[in-house]
GROMACS .gro file of C-alpha atoms in nm:
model
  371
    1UNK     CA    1  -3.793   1.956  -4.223
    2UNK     CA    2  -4.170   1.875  -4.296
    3UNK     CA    3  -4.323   1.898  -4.595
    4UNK     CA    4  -4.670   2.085  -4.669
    5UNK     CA    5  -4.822   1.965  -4.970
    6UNK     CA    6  -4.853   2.195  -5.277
    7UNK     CA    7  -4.696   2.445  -5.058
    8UNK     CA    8  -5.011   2.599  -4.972
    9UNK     CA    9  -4.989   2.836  -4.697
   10UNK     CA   10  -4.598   2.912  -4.738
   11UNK     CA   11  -4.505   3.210  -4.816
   12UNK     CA   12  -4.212   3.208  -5.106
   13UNK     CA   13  -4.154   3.555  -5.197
   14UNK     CA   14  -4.255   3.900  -5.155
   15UNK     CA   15  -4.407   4.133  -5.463
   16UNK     CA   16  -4.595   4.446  -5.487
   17UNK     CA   17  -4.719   4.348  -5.822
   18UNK     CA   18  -5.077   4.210  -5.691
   19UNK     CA   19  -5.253   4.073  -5.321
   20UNK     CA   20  -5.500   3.816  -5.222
   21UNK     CA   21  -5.671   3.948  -4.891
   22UNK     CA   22  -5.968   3.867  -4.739
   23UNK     CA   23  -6.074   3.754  -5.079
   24UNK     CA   24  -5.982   4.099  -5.210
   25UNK     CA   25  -5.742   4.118  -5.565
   26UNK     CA   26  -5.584   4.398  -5.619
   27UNK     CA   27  -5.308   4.479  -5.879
   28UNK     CA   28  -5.108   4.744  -5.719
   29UNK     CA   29  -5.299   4.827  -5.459
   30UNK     CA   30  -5.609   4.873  -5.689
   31UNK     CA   31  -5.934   4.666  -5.642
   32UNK     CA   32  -5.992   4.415  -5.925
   33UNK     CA   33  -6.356   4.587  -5.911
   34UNK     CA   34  -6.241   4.931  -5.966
   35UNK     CA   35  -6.004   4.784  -6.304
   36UNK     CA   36  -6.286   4.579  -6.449
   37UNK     CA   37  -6.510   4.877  -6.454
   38UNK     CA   38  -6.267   5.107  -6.536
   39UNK     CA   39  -5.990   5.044  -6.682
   40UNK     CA   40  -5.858   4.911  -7.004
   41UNK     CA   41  -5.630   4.587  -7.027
   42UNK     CA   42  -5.345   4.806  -7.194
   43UNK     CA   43  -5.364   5.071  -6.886
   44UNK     CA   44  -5.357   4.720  -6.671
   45UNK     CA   45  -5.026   4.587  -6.825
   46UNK     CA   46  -4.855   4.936  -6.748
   47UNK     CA   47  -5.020   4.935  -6.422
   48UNK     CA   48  -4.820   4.590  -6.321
   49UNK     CA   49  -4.525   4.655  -6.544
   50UNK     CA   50  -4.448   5.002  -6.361
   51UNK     CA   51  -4.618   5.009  -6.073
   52UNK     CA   52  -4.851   5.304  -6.160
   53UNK     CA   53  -5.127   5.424  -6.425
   54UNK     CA   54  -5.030   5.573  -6.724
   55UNK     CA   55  -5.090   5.925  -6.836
   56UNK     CA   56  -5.230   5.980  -7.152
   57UNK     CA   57  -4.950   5.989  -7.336
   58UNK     CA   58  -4.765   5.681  -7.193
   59UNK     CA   59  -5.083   5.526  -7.267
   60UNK     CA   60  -5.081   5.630  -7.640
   61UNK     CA   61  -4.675   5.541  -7.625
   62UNK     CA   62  -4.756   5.167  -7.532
   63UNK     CA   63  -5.058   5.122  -7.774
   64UNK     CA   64  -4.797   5.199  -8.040
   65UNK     CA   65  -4.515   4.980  -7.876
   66UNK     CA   66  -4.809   4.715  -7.864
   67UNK     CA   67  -4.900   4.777  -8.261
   68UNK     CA   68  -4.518   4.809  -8.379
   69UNK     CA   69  -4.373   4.498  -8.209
   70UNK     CA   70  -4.772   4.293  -8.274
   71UNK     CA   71  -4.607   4.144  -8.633
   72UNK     CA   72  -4.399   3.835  -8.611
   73UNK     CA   73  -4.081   3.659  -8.839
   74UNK     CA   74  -4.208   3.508  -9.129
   75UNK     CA   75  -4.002   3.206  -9.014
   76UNK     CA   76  -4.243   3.189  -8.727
   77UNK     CA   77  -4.544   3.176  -8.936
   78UNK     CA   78  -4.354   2.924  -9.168
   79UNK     CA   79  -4.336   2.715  -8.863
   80UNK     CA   80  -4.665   2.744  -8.723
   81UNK     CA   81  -4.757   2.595  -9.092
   82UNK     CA   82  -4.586   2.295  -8.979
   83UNK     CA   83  -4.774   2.198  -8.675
   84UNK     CA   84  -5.017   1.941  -8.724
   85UNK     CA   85  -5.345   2.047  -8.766
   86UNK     CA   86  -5.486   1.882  -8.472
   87UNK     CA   87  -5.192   2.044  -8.212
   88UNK     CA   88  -5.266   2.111  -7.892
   89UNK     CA   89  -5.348   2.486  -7.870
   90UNK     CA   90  -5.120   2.522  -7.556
   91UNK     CA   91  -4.860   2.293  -7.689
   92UNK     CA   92  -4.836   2.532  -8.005
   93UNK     CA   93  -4.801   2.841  -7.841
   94UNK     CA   94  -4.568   2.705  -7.575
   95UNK     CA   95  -4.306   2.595  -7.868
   96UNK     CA   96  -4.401   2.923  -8.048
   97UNK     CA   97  -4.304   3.126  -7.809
   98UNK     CA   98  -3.982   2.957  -7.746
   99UNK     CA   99  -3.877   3.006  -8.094
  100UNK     CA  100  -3.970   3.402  -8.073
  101UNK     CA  101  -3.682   3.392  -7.884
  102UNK     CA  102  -3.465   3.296  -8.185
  103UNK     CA  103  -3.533   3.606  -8.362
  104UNK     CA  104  -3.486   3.853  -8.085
  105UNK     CA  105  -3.144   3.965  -8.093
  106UNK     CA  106  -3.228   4.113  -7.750
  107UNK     CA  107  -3.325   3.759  -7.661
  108UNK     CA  108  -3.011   3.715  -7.429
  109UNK     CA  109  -2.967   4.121  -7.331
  110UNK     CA  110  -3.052   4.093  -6.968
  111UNK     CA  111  -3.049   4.452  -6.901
  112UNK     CA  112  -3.390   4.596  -6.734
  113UNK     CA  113  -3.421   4.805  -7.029
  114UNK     CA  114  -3.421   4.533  -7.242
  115UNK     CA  115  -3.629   4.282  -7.045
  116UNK     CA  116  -3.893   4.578  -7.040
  117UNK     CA  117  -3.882   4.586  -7.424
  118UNK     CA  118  -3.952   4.227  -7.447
  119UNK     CA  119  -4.232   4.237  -7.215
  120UNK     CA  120  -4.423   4.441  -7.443
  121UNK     CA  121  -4.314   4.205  -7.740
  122UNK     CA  122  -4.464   3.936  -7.559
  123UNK     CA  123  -4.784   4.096  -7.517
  124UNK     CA  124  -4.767   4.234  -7.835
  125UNK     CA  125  -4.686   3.916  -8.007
  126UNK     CA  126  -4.892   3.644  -7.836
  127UNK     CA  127  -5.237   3.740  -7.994
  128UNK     CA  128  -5.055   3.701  -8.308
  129UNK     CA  129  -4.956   3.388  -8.268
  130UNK     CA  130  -5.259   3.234  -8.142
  131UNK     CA  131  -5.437   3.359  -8.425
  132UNK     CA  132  -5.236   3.248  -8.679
  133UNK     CA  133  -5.253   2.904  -8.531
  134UNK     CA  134  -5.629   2.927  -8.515
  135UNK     CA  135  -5.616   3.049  -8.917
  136UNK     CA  136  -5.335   2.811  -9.076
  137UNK     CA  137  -5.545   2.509  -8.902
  138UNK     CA  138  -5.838   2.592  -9.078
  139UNK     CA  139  -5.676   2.603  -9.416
  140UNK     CA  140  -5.670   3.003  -9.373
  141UNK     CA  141  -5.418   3.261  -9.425
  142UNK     CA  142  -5.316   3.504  -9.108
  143UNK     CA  143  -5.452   3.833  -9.025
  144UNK     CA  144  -5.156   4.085  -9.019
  145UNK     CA  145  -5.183   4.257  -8.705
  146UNK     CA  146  -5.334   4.630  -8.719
  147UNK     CA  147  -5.202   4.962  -8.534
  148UNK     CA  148  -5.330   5.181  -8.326
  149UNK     CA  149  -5.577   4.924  -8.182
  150UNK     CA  150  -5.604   4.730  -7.859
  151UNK     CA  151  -5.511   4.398  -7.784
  152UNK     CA  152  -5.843   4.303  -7.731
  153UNK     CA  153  -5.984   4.477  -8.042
  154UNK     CA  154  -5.665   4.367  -8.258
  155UNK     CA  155  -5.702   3.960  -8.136
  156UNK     CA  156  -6.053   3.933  -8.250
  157UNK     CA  157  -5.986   4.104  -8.601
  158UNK     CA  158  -5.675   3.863  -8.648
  159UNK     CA  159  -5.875   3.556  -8.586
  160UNK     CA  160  -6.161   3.677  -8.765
  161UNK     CA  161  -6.052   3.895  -9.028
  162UNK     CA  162  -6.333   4.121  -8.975
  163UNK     CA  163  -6.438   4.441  -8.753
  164UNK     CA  164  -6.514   4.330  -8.431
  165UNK     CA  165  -6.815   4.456  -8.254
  166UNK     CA  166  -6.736   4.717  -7.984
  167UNK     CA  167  -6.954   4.511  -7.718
  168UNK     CA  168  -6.728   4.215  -7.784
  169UNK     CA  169  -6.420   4.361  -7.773
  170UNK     CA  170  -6.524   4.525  -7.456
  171UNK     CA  171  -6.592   4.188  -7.330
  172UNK     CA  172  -6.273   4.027  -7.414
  173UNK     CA  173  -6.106   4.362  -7.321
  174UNK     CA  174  -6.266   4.287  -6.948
  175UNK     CA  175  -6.195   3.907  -6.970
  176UNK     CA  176  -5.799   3.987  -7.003
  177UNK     CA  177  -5.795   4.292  -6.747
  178UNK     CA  178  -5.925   3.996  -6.483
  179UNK     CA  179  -5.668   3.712  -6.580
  180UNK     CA  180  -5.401   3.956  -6.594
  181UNK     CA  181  -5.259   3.850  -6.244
  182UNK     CA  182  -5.307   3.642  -5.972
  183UNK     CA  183  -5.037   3.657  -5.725
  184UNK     CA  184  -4.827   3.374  -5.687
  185UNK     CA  185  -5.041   3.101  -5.880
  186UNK     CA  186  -4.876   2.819  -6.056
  187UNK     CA  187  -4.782   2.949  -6.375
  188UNK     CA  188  -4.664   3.272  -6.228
  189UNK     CA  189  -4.430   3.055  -5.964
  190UNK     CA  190  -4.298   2.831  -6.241
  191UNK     CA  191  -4.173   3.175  -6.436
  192UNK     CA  192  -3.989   3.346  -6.158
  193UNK     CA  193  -3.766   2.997  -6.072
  194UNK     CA  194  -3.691   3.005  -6.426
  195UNK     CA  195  -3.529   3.289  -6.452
  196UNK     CA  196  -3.402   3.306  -6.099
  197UNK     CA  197  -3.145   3.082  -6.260
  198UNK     CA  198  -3.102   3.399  -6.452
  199UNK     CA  199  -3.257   3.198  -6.748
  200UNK     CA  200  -3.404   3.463  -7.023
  201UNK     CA  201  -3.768   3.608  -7.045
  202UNK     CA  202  -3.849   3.397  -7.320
  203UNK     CA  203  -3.750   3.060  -7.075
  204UNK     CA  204  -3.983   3.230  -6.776
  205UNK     CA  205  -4.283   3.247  -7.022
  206UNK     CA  206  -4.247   2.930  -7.198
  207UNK     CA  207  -4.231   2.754  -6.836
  208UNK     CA  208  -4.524   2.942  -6.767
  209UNK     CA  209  -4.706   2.879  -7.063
  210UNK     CA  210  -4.607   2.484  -7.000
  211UNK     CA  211  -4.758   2.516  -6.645
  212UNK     CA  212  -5.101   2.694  -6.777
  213UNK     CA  213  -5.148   2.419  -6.975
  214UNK     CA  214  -5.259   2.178  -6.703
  215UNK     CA  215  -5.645   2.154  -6.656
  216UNK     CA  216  -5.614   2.237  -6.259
  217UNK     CA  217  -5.431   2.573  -6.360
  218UNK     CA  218  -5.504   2.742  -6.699
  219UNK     CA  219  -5.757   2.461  -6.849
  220UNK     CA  220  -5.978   2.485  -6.628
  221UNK     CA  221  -6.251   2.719  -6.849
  222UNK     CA  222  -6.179   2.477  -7.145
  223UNK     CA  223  -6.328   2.182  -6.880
  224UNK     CA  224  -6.594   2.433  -6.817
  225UNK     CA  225  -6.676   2.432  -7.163
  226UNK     CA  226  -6.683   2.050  -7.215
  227UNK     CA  227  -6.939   1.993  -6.913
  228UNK     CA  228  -7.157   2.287  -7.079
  229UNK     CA  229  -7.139   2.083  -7.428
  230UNK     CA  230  -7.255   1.770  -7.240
  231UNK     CA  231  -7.545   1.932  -7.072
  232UNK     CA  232  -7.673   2.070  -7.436
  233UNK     CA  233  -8.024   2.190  -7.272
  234UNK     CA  234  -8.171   2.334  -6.962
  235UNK     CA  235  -8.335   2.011  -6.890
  236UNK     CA  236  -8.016   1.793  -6.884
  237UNK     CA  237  -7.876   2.044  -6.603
  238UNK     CA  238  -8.021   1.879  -6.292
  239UNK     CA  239  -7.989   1.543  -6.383
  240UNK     CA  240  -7.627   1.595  -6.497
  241UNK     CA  241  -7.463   1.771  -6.206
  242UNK     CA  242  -7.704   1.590  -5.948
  243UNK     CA  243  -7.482   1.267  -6.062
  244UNK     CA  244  -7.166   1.420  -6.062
  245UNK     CA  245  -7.220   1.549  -5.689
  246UNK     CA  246  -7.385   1.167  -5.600
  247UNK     CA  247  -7.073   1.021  -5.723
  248UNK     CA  248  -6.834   1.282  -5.567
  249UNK     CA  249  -6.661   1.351  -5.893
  250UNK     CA  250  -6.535   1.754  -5.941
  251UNK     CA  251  -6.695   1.970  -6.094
  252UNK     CA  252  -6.457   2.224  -6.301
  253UNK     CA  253  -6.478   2.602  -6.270
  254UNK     CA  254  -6.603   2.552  -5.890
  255UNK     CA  255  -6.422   2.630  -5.571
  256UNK     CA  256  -6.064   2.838  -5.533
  257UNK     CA  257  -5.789   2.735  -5.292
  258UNK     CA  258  -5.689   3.090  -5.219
  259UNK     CA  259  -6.053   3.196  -5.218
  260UNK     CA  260  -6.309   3.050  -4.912
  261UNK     CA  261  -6.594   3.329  -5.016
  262UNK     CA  262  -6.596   3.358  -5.427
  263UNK     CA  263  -6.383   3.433  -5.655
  264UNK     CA  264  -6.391   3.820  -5.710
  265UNK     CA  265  -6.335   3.814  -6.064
  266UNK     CA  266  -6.631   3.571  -6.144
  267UNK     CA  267  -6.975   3.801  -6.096
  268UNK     CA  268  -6.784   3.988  -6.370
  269UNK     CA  269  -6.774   3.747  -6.588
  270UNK     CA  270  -7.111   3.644  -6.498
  271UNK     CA  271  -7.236   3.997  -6.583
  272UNK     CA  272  -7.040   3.989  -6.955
  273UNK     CA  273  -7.165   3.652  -7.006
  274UNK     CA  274  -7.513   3.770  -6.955
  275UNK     CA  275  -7.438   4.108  -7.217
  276UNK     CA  276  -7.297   3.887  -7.448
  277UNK     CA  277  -7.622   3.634  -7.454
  278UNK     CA  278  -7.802   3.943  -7.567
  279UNK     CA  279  -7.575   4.018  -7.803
  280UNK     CA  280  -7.617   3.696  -7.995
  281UNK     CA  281  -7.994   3.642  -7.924
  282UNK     CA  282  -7.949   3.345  -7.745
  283UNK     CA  283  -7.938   3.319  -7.324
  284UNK     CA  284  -7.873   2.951  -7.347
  285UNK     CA  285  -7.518   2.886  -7.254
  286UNK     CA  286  -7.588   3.178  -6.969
  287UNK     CA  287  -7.907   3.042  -6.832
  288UNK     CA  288  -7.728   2.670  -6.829
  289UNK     CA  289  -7.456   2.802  -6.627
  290UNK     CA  290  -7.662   2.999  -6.372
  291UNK     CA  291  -7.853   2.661  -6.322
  292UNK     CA  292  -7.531   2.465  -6.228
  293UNK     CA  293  -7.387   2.768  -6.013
  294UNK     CA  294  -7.780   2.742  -5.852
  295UNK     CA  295  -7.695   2.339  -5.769
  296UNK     CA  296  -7.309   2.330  -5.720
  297UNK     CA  297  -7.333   2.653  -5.459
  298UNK     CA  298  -7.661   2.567  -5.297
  299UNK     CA  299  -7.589   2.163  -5.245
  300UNK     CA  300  -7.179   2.201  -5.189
  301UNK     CA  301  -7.147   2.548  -5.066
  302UNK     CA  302  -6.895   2.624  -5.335
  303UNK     CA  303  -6.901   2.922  -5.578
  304UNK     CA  304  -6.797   2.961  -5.925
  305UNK     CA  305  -6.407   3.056  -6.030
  306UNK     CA  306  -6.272   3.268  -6.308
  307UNK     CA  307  -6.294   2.984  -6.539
  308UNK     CA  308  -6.700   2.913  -6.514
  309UNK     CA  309  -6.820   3.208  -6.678
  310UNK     CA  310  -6.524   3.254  -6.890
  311UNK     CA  311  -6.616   2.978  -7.068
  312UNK     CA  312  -6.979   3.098  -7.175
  313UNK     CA  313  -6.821   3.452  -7.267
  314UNK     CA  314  -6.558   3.298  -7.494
  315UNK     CA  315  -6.818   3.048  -7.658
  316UNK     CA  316  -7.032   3.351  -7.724
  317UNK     CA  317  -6.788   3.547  -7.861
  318UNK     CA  318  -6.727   3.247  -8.137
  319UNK     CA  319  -6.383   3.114  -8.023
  320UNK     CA  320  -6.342   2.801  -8.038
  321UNK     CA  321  -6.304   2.591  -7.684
  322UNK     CA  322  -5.911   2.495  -7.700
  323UNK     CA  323  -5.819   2.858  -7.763
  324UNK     CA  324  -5.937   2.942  -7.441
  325UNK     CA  325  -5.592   2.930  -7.272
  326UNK     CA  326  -5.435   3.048  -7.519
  327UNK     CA  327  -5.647   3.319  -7.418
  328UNK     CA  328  -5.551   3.308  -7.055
  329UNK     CA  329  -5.184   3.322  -7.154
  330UNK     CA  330  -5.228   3.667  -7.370
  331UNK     CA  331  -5.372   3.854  -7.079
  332UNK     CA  332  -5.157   3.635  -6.805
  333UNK     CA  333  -4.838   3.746  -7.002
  334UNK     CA  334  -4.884   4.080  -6.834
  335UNK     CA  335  -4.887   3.946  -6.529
  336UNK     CA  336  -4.600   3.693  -6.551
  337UNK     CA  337  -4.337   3.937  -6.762
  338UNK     CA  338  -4.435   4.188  -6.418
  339UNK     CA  339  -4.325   3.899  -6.158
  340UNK     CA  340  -4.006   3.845  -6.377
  341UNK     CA  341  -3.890   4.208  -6.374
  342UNK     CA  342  -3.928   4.182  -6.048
  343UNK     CA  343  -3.743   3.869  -5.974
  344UNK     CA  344  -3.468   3.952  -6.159
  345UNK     CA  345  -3.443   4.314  -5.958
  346UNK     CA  346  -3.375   4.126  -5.636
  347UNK     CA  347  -3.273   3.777  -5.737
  348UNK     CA  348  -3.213   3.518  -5.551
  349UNK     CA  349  -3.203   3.137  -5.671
  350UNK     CA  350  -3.529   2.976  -5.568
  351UNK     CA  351  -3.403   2.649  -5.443
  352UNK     CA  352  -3.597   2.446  -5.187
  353UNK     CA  353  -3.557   2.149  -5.024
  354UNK     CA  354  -3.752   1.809  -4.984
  355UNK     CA  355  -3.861   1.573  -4.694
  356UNK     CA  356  -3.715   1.278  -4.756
  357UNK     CA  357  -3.965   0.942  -4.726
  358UNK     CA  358  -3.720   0.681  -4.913
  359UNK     CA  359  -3.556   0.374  -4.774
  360UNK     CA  360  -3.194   0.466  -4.518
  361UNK     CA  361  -2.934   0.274  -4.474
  362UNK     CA  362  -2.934   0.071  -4.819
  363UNK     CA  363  -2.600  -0.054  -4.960
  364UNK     CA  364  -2.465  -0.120  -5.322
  365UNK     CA  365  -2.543  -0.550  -5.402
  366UNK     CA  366  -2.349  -0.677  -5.710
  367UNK     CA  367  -2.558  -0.750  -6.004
  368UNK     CA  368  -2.500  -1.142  -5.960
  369UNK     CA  369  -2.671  -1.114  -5.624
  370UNK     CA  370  -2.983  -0.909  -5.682
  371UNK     CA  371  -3.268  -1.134  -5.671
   0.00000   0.00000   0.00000
């Protein structure tokens, strides 16, 4: 046995929930393109959930599923009051969501049926959450939820408590369609060997939301964001990222491993990004960023991720920088609650093995003898 590092190349499953080829994503055969244009992030989560777009009425079905299950326990909100204020975002939600599963009494049915229920309580619930986090932090009450709404539309009012504005929820509405899935990433791996123990939902996503976390995975954007709060001007731009690239040092929301040619999702994001500068009146953050995509692609050869422009998009739309994965993890839960139906349909117990490097032929010495 020989080990390849991260595993990259190996193939460890099969899944008709979303592809990778030639540097083309597609979620069921669809072109990311196609859904970011077209489609709305609730018509998405059916879409990987079932394997086909809804009709009208599904459609309608699920945005009242979404708006019915969207309210949490009060005992969750009682404990999100006893975080510290200065949490980790991503440590927050990941105990949050563990202790959903304490008031599902479908938290341990493991029927399809059920499983499919608690998807869309995940989805439903998440924006919620992260909200109410973002609220009770501040010194704020939560939002309740509202029906009839998207999640997009709905996670904005929650953490503002006002009416968003239609060209902002359309952005966010975008941002989540593109981080819905991503074949077999990290956080997305980490879920399906939970429960191919035959763990519960609720395990899958909070390993999930655990593996997200990490900066080279999910916090990527939030990096993004830091670099773009060091640069402060236009000006600072070349000095800043010509040192970084002297002194070999990464620079986040650059470069994929699956992706040699760009990442798909990122002119996107670029093009909301831009929207969104007009919007607020102010093309800073945007023209910053298309400077350091100008120097990072043109000196290294490297083009910007899903995280670069996310970063500007979420900073324009007034969240604050360490609820950006949180962010990731409402539209990812799509995704990941997709790959764990789909597990559990064919499971098998994902169990590799390891190339062992360690010292052979050792033996037991006595305590008095070890030197």
């Amino acid at each position: 046995m020989t080990a390849t590092k991260g595993l990259e190349g190996i193939v460890a499953a099969t899944s008709s929930i979303s592809s990778i080829v030639d540097g083309v994503l597609t979620y069921r055969g669809i072109n990311i393109d196609e859904l970011a244009e077209k489609a709305t992030f609730e018509e998405v989560a059916y879409l990987l959930w079932h394997g086909k777009l809804p009709t009208r009425k599904e459609l309608d079905e699920l945005i009242a599923q979404l708006g019915e299950y969207a309210a949490v326990s009060p005992e969750v909100i009682a404990g999100l009051r006893l975080y510290p204020k200065n949490a980790n975002s991503m440590a927050a939600l990941r105990t949050v969501v563990s202790s959903l599963a304490l008031y599902d009494e479908e938290a341990q049915d493991m029927s399809r049926e059920a499983n499919l229920r608690k998807a869309v309580k995940l989805q439903a619930q998440l924006p919620t959450v992260v909200a109410a986090f973002a609220r009770i932090r501040q010194g704020l009450e939560p939002v309740a939820p509202k029906k009839g709404v998207g999640v997009a539309h709905n996670f904005l009012y929650m953490l503002t408590g006002e009416e968003p504005d239609p060209v902002a929820v359309k952005a966010l509405d975008k941002a989540l369609v593109l981080h819905a899935d991503h074949e077999l990433n990290a956080s997305t791996f980490a879920s399906r060997v939970t429960v191919a123990t035959l763990s519960d939902i609720y395990s899958g996503v909070t390993s999930a939301i655990g593996t997200l976390k990490g900066p080279l995975h999910g916090g990527a954007n939030e990096a993004v964001m830091v670099m773009l709060d060091e640069i402060k001007t236009l000006d600072n731009v070349e000095p800043y990222i010509q040192n970084k690239l002297n002194n070999k040092e990464k620079i986040m929301g650059f470069g994929h491993r699956v992706y040699k040619n760009g990442d798909p999702r990122a002119k996107h994001l670029q093009q909301m990004s831009r929207q969104l500068s007009e919007l607020k009146g102010d093309s800073t953050l945007y023209e910053i960023s298309v400077k350091i995509e100008e120097l990072v692609t043109g000196q290294k050869g490297l083009k910007p991720n899903v995280d670069f422009y996310s970063a500007s998009c979420y900073t324009l739309l007034g969240i604050p920088r360490d609820l950006f994965t949180p962010i990731f993890a409402i539209s990812r839960v799509s995704g990941w609650t997709a790959h764990i139906l789909e597990q559990l349909d064919d499971n098998r117990l994902i169990r590799p093995r390891a190339e062992y490097v360690g010292p052979v032929g050792q033996h037991y010495v006595p305590i008095e003898q070890r030197g």
